[in-house]
């Protein structure tokens, strides 16, 4: 187990890393999905996966937010989703149960992975999930108290990195090509470009309430996000100053 930096007892923000780069909305699409709490690429290039922590379902959606399909799976307090091309797996994160669940493309459960790590509140626990397909390591976050970047392989925790640069941590995305991790903070209203240990490289700010899902196009510096409170899918870009 590797621990870096200093853990925080609350969600209070520590020293901000770098001058923030402002983002603006390119387009937005209403979602007919209550409390969307995770976002990921799907297996087709023109669609996404979304999870809801209201219905605890997994949805396939078009990029305009329209629903293609609701999968059969019903989870418990879903707070993240990711698609793993090798094996054609869907990963979802169940916050209160501290569990990762591996599904097939129909939504059938293939395996469940109870996670063994310390956190102070079941309601401020597991958030987000994303797969590094270069080595099939799965990354997740603990929201705060403490803020953690967690790295798993085959369900076993292999690394845990303390996070102290934001007020909370609500979503993440692994950029496989660059071998970097992008971390979303709802309370800090920011997206952080980080290395694989969670050390910030750049910070991007926005003004949207309760973002909980994240997809990054690092080459274009464009971001897809979903708002839990607004039930809306947004595409963001760097603001023209």
mmCIF file of C-alpha atoms in Angstrom:
data_model
loop_
_atom_site.group_PDB
_atom_site.id
_atom_site.type_symbol
_atom_site.label_atom_id
_atom_site.label_comp_id
_atom_site.label_asym_id
_atom_site.label_seq_id
_atom_site.Cartn_x
_atom_site.Cartn_y
_atom_site.Cartn_z
ATOM 1 C CA UNK A 1 0.000 0.000 0.000
ATOM 2 C CA UNK A 2 1.422 3.353 -1.044
ATOM 3 C CA UNK A 3 0.294 6.549 0.679
ATOM 4 C CA UNK A 4 1.333 9.927 -0.643
ATOM 5 C CA UNK A 5 0.725 13.433 0.748
ATOM 6 C CA UNK A 6 -1.348 14.125 3.865
ATOM 7 C CA UNK A 7 -4.922 12.986 4.339
ATOM 8 C CA UNK A 8 -7.657 15.473 5.260
ATOM 9 C CA UNK A 9 -10.201 14.909 8.028
ATOM 10 C CA UNK A 10 -12.824 17.026 6.240
ATOM 11 C CA UNK A 11 -13.519 18.150 2.728
ATOM 12 C CA UNK A 12 -11.681 21.443 3.291
ATOM 13 C CA UNK A 13 -9.457 22.489 0.420
ATOM 14 C CA UNK A 14 -5.704 22.532 0.886
ATOM 15 C CA UNK A 15 -3.271 24.665 -1.131
ATOM 16 C CA UNK A 16 -4.607 25.033 -4.695
ATOM 17 C CA UNK A 17 -2.164 23.589 -7.217
ATOM 18 C CA UNK A 18 -2.018 25.911 -10.225
ATOM 19 C CA UNK A 19 -3.754 28.986 -11.651
ATOM 20 C CA UNK A 20 -7.157 27.859 -12.890
ATOM 21 C CA UNK A 21 -8.098 27.853 -16.592
ATOM 22 C CA UNK A 22 -11.786 28.817 -17.104
ATOM 23 C CA UNK A 23 -14.171 26.614 -19.063
ATOM 24 C CA UNK A 24 -17.395 27.522 -20.843
ATOM 25 C CA UNK A 25 -20.395 25.545 -22.056
ATOM 26 C CA UNK A 26 -20.345 24.546 -25.739
ATOM 27 C CA UNK A 27 -23.719 22.809 -25.629
ATOM 28 C CA UNK A 28 -26.074 21.192 -23.139
ATOM 29 C CA UNK A 29 -28.711 18.475 -23.375
ATOM 30 C CA UNK A 30 -31.457 17.641 -20.848
ATOM 31 C CA UNK A 31 -31.431 14.070 -19.593
ATOM 32 C CA UNK A 32 -34.572 12.070 -18.914
ATOM 33 C CA UNK A 33 -32.542 10.412 -16.149
ATOM 34 C CA UNK A 34 -32.862 11.552 -12.533
ATOM 35 C CA UNK A 35 -29.643 12.222 -10.601
ATOM 36 C CA UNK A 36 -27.054 11.143 -13.183
ATOM 37 C CA UNK A 37 -24.001 10.271 -11.122
ATOM 38 C CA UNK A 38 -21.486 8.814 -13.575
ATOM 39 C CA UNK A 39 -20.560 9.115 -17.245
ATOM 40 C CA UNK A 40 -18.361 7.047 -19.580
ATOM 41 C CA UNK A 41 -17.700 6.223 -23.211
ATOM 42 C CA UNK A 42 -19.859 3.398 -24.522
ATOM 43 C CA UNK A 43 -18.862 0.654 -26.942
ATOM 44 C CA UNK A 44 -20.092 2.705 -29.889
ATOM 45 C CA UNK A 45 -18.342 5.980 -30.685
ATOM 46 C CA UNK A 46 -21.558 8.013 -30.804
ATOM 47 C CA UNK A 47 -22.886 7.030 -27.385
ATOM 48 C CA UNK A 48 -22.196 7.236 -23.647
ATOM 49 C CA UNK A 49 -23.004 5.234 -20.541
ATOM 50 C CA UNK A 50 -24.720 6.987 -17.618
ATOM 51 C CA UNK A 51 -25.633 5.730 -14.155
ATOM 52 C CA UNK A 52 -28.381 7.136 -11.943
ATOM 53 C CA UNK A 53 -28.247 7.094 -8.153
ATOM 54 C CA UNK A 54 -32.023 7.616 -8.175
ATOM 55 C CA UNK A 55 -33.071 4.533 -10.161
ATOM 56 C CA UNK A 56 -29.683 2.816 -9.595
ATOM 57 C CA UNK A 57 -29.702 1.851 -13.266
ATOM 58 C CA UNK A 58 -27.206 1.938 -16.132
ATOM 59 C CA UNK A 59 -28.291 3.696 -19.336
ATOM 60 C CA UNK A 60 -26.916 3.876 -22.852
ATOM 61 C CA UNK A 61 -27.486 7.344 -24.296
ATOM 62 C CA UNK A 62 -26.785 9.227 -27.506
ATOM 63 C CA UNK A 63 -24.540 12.284 -27.293
ATOM 64 C CA UNK A 64 -27.664 14.455 -27.441
ATOM 65 C CA UNK A 65 -28.792 12.898 -24.160
ATOM 66 C CA UNK A 66 -31.574 10.733 -25.606
ATOM 67 C CA UNK A 67 -31.874 7.258 -24.094
ATOM 68 C CA UNK A 68 -31.005 4.219 -26.223
ATOM 69 C CA UNK A 69 -31.467 1.542 -23.587
ATOM 70 C CA UNK A 70 -31.768 0.969 -19.851
ATOM 71 C CA UNK A 71 -29.769 -2.124 -18.862
ATOM 72 C CA UNK A 72 -31.242 -4.811 -16.618
ATOM 73 C CA UNK A 73 -28.865 -4.237 -13.685
ATOM 74 C CA UNK A 74 -30.137 -2.602 -10.482
ATOM 75 C CA UNK A 75 -27.465 -1.462 -8.078
ATOM 76 C CA UNK A 76 -27.259 0.340 -4.759
ATOM 77 C CA UNK A 77 -26.233 4.025 -4.644
ATOM 78 C CA UNK A 78 -24.451 4.027 -8.011
ATOM 79 C CA UNK A 79 -21.744 6.703 -8.249
ATOM 80 C CA UNK A 80 -19.593 5.796 -11.245
ATOM 81 C CA UNK A 81 -19.403 3.841 -14.483
ATOM 82 C CA UNK A 82 -16.679 2.828 -16.949
ATOM 83 C CA UNK A 83 -16.438 0.595 -20.021
ATOM 84 C CA UNK A 84 -13.489 -1.766 -20.504
ATOM 85 C CA UNK A 85 -13.037 -2.627 -24.175
ATOM 86 C CA UNK A 86 -10.877 -5.687 -23.457
ATOM 87 C CA UNK A 87 -13.427 -8.192 -22.246
ATOM 88 C CA UNK A 88 -16.365 -5.899 -23.080
ATOM 89 C CA UNK A 89 -16.989 -5.190 -19.388
ATOM 90 C CA UNK A 90 -18.941 -2.423 -17.691
ATOM 91 C CA UNK A 91 -17.718 -1.368 -14.249
ATOM 92 C CA UNK A 92 -19.976 0.420 -11.756
ATOM 93 C CA UNK A 93 -19.233 1.807 -8.294
ATOM 94 C CA UNK A 94 -21.635 1.337 -5.376
ATOM 95 C CA UNK A 95 -20.851 4.028 -2.808
ATOM 96 C CA UNK A 96 -22.486 2.926 0.442
ATOM 97 C CA UNK A 97 -21.574 -0.742 -0.055
ATOM 98 C CA UNK A 98 -17.949 0.154 -0.981
ATOM 99 C CA UNK A 99 -18.128 -2.239 -3.894
ATOM 100 C CA UNK A 100 -17.128 -2.390 -7.566
ATOM 101 C CA UNK A 101 -19.352 -4.514 -9.796
ATOM 102 C CA UNK A 102 -18.354 -5.933 -13.195
ATOM 103 C CA UNK A 103 -21.185 -6.358 -15.708
ATOM 104 C CA UNK A 104 -21.505 -7.613 -19.246
ATOM 105 C CA UNK A 105 -23.009 -5.395 -21.955
ATOM 106 C CA UNK A 106 -26.524 -6.645 -21.146
ATOM 107 C CA UNK A 107 -26.182 -5.566 -17.519
ATOM 108 C CA UNK A 108 -25.735 -9.063 -16.070
ATOM 109 C CA UNK A 109 -23.458 -9.256 -13.014
ATOM 110 C CA UNK A 110 -20.208 -11.094 -13.728
ATOM 111 C CA UNK A 111 -18.424 -10.435 -10.456
ATOM 112 C CA UNK A 112 -18.618 -8.217 -7.371
ATOM 113 C CA UNK A 113 -15.575 -6.786 -5.595
ATOM 114 C CA UNK A 114 -16.077 -5.594 -1.999
ATOM 115 C CA UNK A 115 -13.371 -2.984 -1.327
ATOM 116 C CA UNK A 116 -11.253 -2.895 1.794
ATOM 117 C CA UNK A 117 -10.130 0.629 2.668
ATOM 118 C CA UNK A 118 -10.842 3.084 5.501
ATOM 119 C CA UNK A 119 -13.239 6.007 5.200
ATOM 120 C CA UNK A 120 -15.263 7.902 7.785
ATOM 121 C CA UNK A 121 -18.715 8.086 6.134
ATOM 122 C CA UNK A 122 -20.602 5.639 3.938
ATOM 123 C CA UNK A 123 -22.324 8.597 2.245
ATOM 124 C CA UNK A 124 -19.026 10.297 1.388
ATOM 125 C CA UNK A 125 -17.367 7.202 0.014
ATOM 126 C CA UNK A 126 -16.766 5.580 -3.353
ATOM 127 C CA UNK A 127 -17.122 7.975 -6.302
ATOM 128 C CA UNK A 128 -16.309 7.418 -9.950
ATOM 129 C CA UNK A 129 -14.586 4.529 -11.674
ATOM 130 C CA UNK A 130 -12.316 4.443 -14.725
ATOM 131 C CA UNK A 131 -10.148 1.753 -16.306
ATOM 132 C CA UNK A 132 -6.559 2.165 -17.483
ATOM 133 C CA UNK A 133 -6.777 -0.224 -20.424
ATOM 134 C CA UNK A 134 -2.989 -0.259 -20.801
ATOM 135 C CA UNK A 135 -2.712 -2.504 -17.734
ATOM 136 C CA UNK A 136 -6.414 -3.089 -16.811
ATOM 137 C CA UNK A 137 -5.970 -1.317 -13.490
ATOM 138 C CA UNK A 138 -9.218 0.171 -12.186
ATOM 139 C CA UNK A 139 -9.195 3.599 -10.517
ATOM 140 C CA UNK A 140 -11.811 5.030 -8.167
ATOM 141 C CA UNK A 141 -12.117 7.874 -5.671
ATOM 142 C CA UNK A 142 -13.171 8.286 -2.080
ATOM 143 C CA UNK A 143 -15.196 11.508 -2.053
ATOM 144 C CA UNK A 144 -13.638 12.977 1.092
ATOM 145 C CA UNK A 145 -12.784 12.400 4.738
ATOM 146 C CA UNK A 146 -10.371 11.332 3.428
ATOM 147 C CA UNK A 147 -10.005 12.226 -0.239
ATOM 148 C CA UNK A 148 -8.366 9.244 -1.906
ATOM 149 C CA UNK A 149 -7.359 8.047 -5.356
ATOM 150 C CA UNK A 150 -7.640 4.258 -5.235
ATOM 151 C CA UNK A 151 -5.975 1.856 -7.674
ATOM 152 C CA UNK A 152 -7.161 -1.748 -7.981
ATOM 153 C CA UNK A 153 -6.183 -4.808 -9.963
ATOM 154 C CA UNK A 154 -8.515 -7.808 -10.084
ATOM 155 C CA UNK A 155 -10.439 -6.335 -7.151
ATOM 156 C CA UNK A 156 -7.386 -5.987 -4.889
ATOM 157 C CA UNK A 157 -6.259 -2.549 -3.692
ATOM 158 C CA UNK A 158 -2.669 -2.039 -4.895
ATOM 159 C CA UNK A 159 -2.227 1.719 -4.307
ATOM 160 C CA UNK A 160 -3.946 4.490 -2.367
ATOM 161 C CA UNK A 161 -2.959 8.135 -2.852
ATOM 162 C CA UNK A 162 -4.144 10.902 -0.530
ATOM 163 C CA UNK A 163 -5.756 13.891 -2.275
ATOM 164 C CA UNK A 164 -5.757 17.361 -0.710
ATOM 165 C CA UNK A 165 -6.206 19.853 -3.562
ATOM 166 C CA UNK A 166 -10.029 20.130 -3.649
ATOM 167 C CA UNK A 167 -13.029 20.232 -1.325
ATOM 168 C CA UNK A 168 -14.299 16.881 -2.589
ATOM 169 C CA UNK A 169 -13.725 14.400 -5.437
ATOM 170 C CA UNK A 170 -16.765 13.388 -7.490
ATOM 171 C CA UNK A 171 -15.585 11.816 -10.743
ATOM 172 C CA UNK A 172 -12.534 10.729 -12.720
ATOM 173 C CA UNK A 173 -11.369 9.757 -16.183
ATOM 174 C CA UNK A 174 -8.197 7.887 -17.193
ATOM 175 C CA UNK A 175 -6.490 9.275 -20.306
ATOM 176 C CA UNK A 176 -4.887 6.045 -21.496
ATOM 177 C CA UNK A 177 -2.826 7.656 -24.253
ATOM 178 C CA UNK A 178 -1.191 10.236 -21.963
ATOM 179 C CA UNK A 179 -1.270 7.963 -18.883
ATOM 180 C CA UNK A 180 -2.883 10.725 -16.838
ATOM 181 C CA UNK A 181 -5.958 10.929 -14.626
ATOM 182 C CA UNK A 182 -8.510 13.744 -14.729
ATOM 183 C CA UNK A 183 -10.350 14.317 -11.447
ATOM 184 C CA UNK A 184 -13.611 16.217 -11.033
ATOM 185 C CA UNK A 185 -14.597 18.163 -7.904
ATOM 186 C CA UNK A 186 -18.246 19.075 -7.370
ATOM 187 C CA UNK A 187 -17.645 21.437 -4.425
ATOM 188 C CA UNK A 188 -14.568 23.138 -5.914
ATOM 189 C CA UNK A 189 -16.265 23.407 -9.338
ATOM 190 C CA UNK A 190 -13.056 22.326 -11.030
ATOM 191 C CA UNK A 191 -11.516 19.604 -13.194
ATOM 192 C CA UNK A 192 -7.918 18.640 -12.406
ATOM 193 C CA UNK A 193 -5.423 17.126 -14.825
ATOM 194 C CA UNK A 194 -3.232 14.813 -12.711
ATOM 195 C CA UNK A 195 -0.516 12.212 -13.016
ATOM 196 C CA UNK A 196 -1.256 8.587 -12.105
ATOM 197 C CA UNK A 197 -0.590 9.298 -8.424
ATOM 198 C CA UNK A 198 -3.145 12.116 -8.272
ATOM 199 C CA UNK A 199 -0.644 14.984 -8.319
ATOM 200 C CA UNK A 200 -2.235 17.979 -10.132
ATOM 201 C CA UNK A 201 -0.716 19.302 -13.360
ATOM 202 C CA UNK A 202 -3.411 21.776 -14.477
ATOM 203 C CA UNK A 203 -6.747 23.020 -13.141
ATOM 204 C CA UNK A 204 -9.852 23.924 -15.153
ATOM 205 C CA UNK A 205 -12.757 25.792 -13.522
ATOM 206 C CA UNK A 206 -16.474 25.863 -14.335
ATOM 207 C CA UNK A 207 -19.680 27.250 -12.822
ATOM 208 C CA UNK A 208 -22.089 24.289 -12.956
ATOM 209 C CA UNK A 209 -23.752 22.741 -9.910
ATOM 210 C CA UNK A 210 -23.105 19.190 -8.775
ATOM 211 C CA UNK A 211 -21.069 17.657 -11.584
ATOM 212 C CA UNK A 212 -20.473 13.933 -11.029
ATOM 213 C CA UNK A 213 -19.497 12.380 -14.367
ATOM 214 C CA UNK A 214 -16.517 13.132 -16.618
ATOM 215 C CA UNK A 215 -15.199 12.278 -20.091
ATOM 216 C CA UNK A 216 -12.143 14.118 -21.436
ATOM 217 C CA UNK A 217 -10.900 14.771 -24.956
ATOM 218 C CA UNK A 218 -7.416 15.925 -23.932
ATOM 219 C CA UNK A 219 -6.276 16.714 -27.472
ATOM 220 C CA UNK A 220 -9.156 19.138 -28.034
ATOM 221 C CA UNK A 221 -9.305 20.177 -24.357
ATOM 222 C CA UNK A 222 -13.024 19.440 -24.364
ATOM 223 C CA UNK A 223 -14.996 17.824 -21.562
ATOM 224 C CA UNK A 224 -18.304 15.984 -21.281
ATOM 225 C CA UNK A 225 -19.877 16.182 -17.821
ATOM 226 C CA UNK A 226 -23.263 15.503 -16.239
ATOM 227 C CA UNK A 227 -24.976 17.385 -13.438
ATOM 228 C CA UNK A 228 -26.694 15.352 -10.728
ATOM 229 C CA UNK A 229 -28.926 18.271 -9.667
ATOM 230 C CA UNK A 230 -29.710 19.648 -13.143
ATOM 231 C CA UNK A 231 -30.238 16.275 -14.892
ATOM 232 C CA UNK A 232 -28.230 17.690 -17.778
ATOM 233 C CA UNK A 233 -25.354 16.598 -20.036
ATOM 234 C CA UNK A 234 -22.844 19.347 -20.871
ATOM 235 C CA UNK A 235 -19.982 19.686 -23.321
ATOM 236 C CA UNK A 236 -17.363 22.182 -22.104
ATOM 237 C CA UNK A 237 -14.348 23.852 -23.700
ATOM 238 C CA UNK A 238 -11.642 26.297 -22.654
ATOM 239 C CA UNK A 239 -13.156 29.784 -22.475
ATOM 240 C CA UNK A 240 -12.084 32.288 -25.110
ATOM 241 C CA UNK A 241 -10.562 35.185 -23.186
#
